[in-house]
XYZ file of N, CA, C and O in Angstrom:
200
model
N -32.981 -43.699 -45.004
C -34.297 -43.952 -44.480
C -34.898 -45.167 -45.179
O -35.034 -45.246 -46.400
N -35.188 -45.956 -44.440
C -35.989 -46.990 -45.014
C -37.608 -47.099 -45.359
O -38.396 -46.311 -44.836
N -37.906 -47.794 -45.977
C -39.075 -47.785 -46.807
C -40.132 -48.682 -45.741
O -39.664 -49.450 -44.900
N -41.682 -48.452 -45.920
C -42.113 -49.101 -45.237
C -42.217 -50.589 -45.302
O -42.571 -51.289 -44.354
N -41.741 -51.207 -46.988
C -41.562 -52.642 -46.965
C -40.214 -53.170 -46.721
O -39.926 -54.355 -46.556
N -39.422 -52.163 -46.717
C -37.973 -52.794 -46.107
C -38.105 -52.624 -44.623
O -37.700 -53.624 -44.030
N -38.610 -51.529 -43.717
C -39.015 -52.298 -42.807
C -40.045 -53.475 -42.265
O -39.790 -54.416 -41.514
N -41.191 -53.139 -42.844
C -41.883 -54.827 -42.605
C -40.794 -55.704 -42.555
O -40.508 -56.333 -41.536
N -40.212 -55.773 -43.539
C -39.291 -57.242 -44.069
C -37.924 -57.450 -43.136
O -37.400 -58.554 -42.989
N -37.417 -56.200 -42.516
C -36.300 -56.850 -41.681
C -37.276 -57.000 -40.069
O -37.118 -57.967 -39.324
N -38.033 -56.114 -39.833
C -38.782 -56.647 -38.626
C -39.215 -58.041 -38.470
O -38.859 -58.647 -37.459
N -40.017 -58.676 -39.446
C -40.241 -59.738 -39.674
C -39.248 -60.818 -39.438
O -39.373 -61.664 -38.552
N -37.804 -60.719 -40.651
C -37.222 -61.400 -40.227
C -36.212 -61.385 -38.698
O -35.345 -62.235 -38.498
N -36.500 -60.356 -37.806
C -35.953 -59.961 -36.731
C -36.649 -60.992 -35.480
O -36.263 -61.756 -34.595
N -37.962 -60.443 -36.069
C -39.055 -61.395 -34.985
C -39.012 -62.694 -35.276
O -39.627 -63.333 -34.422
N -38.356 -63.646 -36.467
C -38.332 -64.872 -36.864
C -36.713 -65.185 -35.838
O -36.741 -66.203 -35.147
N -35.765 -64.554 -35.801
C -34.496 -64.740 -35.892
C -34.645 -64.571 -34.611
O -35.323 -65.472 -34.117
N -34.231 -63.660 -33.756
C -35.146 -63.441 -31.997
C -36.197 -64.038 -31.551
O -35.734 -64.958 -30.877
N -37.019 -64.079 -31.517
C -38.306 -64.405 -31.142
C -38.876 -63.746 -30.184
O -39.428 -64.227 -29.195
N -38.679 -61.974 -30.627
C -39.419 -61.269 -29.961
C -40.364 -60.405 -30.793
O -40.726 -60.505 -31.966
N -40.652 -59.535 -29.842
C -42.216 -59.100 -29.778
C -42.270 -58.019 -31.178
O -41.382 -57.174 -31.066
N -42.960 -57.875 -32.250
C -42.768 -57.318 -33.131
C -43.264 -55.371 -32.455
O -42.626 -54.415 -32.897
N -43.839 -55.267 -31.937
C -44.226 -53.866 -31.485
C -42.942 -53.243 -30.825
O -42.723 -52.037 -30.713
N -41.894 -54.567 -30.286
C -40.756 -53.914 -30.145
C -39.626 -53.042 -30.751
O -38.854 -52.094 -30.608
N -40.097 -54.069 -31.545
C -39.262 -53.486 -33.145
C -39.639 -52.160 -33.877
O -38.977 -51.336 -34.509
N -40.969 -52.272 -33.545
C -41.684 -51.196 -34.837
C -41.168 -49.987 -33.978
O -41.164 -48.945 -34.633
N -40.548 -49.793 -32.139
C -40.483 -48.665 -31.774
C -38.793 -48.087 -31.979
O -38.254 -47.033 -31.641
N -38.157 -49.602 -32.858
C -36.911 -48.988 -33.030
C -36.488 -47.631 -34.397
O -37.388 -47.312 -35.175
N -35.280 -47.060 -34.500
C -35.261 -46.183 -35.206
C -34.638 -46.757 -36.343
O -33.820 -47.665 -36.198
N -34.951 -46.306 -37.488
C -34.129 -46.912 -38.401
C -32.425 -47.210 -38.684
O -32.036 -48.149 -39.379
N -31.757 -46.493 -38.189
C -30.968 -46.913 -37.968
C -30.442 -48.032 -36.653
O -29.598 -48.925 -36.582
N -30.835 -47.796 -36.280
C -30.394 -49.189 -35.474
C -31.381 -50.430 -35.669
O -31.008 -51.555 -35.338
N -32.513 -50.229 -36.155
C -33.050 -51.728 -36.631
C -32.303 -52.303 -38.377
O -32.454 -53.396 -38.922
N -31.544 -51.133 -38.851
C -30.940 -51.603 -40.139
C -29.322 -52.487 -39.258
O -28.800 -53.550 -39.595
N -28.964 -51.663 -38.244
C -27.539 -52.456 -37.585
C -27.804 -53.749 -36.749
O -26.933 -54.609 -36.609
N -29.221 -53.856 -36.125
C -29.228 -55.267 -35.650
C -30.081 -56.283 -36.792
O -30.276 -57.472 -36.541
N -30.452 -55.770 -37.798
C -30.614 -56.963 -38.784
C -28.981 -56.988 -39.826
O -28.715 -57.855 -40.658
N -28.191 -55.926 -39.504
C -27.053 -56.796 -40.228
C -26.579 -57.721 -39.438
O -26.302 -58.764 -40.029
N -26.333 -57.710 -37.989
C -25.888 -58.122 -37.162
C -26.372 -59.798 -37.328
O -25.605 -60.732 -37.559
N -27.721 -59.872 -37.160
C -28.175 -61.247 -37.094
C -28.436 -62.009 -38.358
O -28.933 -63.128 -38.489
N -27.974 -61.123 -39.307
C -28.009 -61.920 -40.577
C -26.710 -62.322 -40.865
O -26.548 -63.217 -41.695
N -25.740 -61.796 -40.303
C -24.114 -62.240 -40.628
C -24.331 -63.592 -39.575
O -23.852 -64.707 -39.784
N -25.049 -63.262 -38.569
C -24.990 -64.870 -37.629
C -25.580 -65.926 -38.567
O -25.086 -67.030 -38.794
N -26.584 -65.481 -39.019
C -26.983 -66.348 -39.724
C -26.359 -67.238 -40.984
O -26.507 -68.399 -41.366
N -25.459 -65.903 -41.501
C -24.392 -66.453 -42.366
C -23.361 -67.146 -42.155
O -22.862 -67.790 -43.078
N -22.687 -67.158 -40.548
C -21.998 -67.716 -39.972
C -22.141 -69.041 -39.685
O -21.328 -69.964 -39.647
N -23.920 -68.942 -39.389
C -24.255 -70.729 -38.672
C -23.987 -71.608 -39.538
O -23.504 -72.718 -39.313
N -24.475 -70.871 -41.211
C -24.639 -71.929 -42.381
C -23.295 -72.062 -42.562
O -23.167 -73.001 -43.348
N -22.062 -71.573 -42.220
C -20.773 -72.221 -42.483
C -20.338 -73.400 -41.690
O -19.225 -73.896 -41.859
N -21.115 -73.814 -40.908
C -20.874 -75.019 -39.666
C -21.648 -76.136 -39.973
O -21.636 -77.117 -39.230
């Protein structure tokens, strides 16, 4: 279970990385907002290898 500042903080960076709607986010469950911020942070790790 995540904490309420570890979620702020991957929502945030979710809504920076997407550019969607943060109320979207807040209705996800914790587990799957912890699997699509690994998801887009490995992209992110990916881009900086290019």
């Amino acid at each position: 279970m995540l904490s309420n500042l570890e979620r702020d903080n991957i929502i945030q960076f979710l809504v920076n990385y997407f550019g969607v709607n943060r109320f979207q986010l807040e209705e996800m469950s914790d587990h799957s907002l912890e699997n699509t911020y690994e998801f887009a942070y490995s992209r992110t790790e990916m881009e900086s290898y290019f």
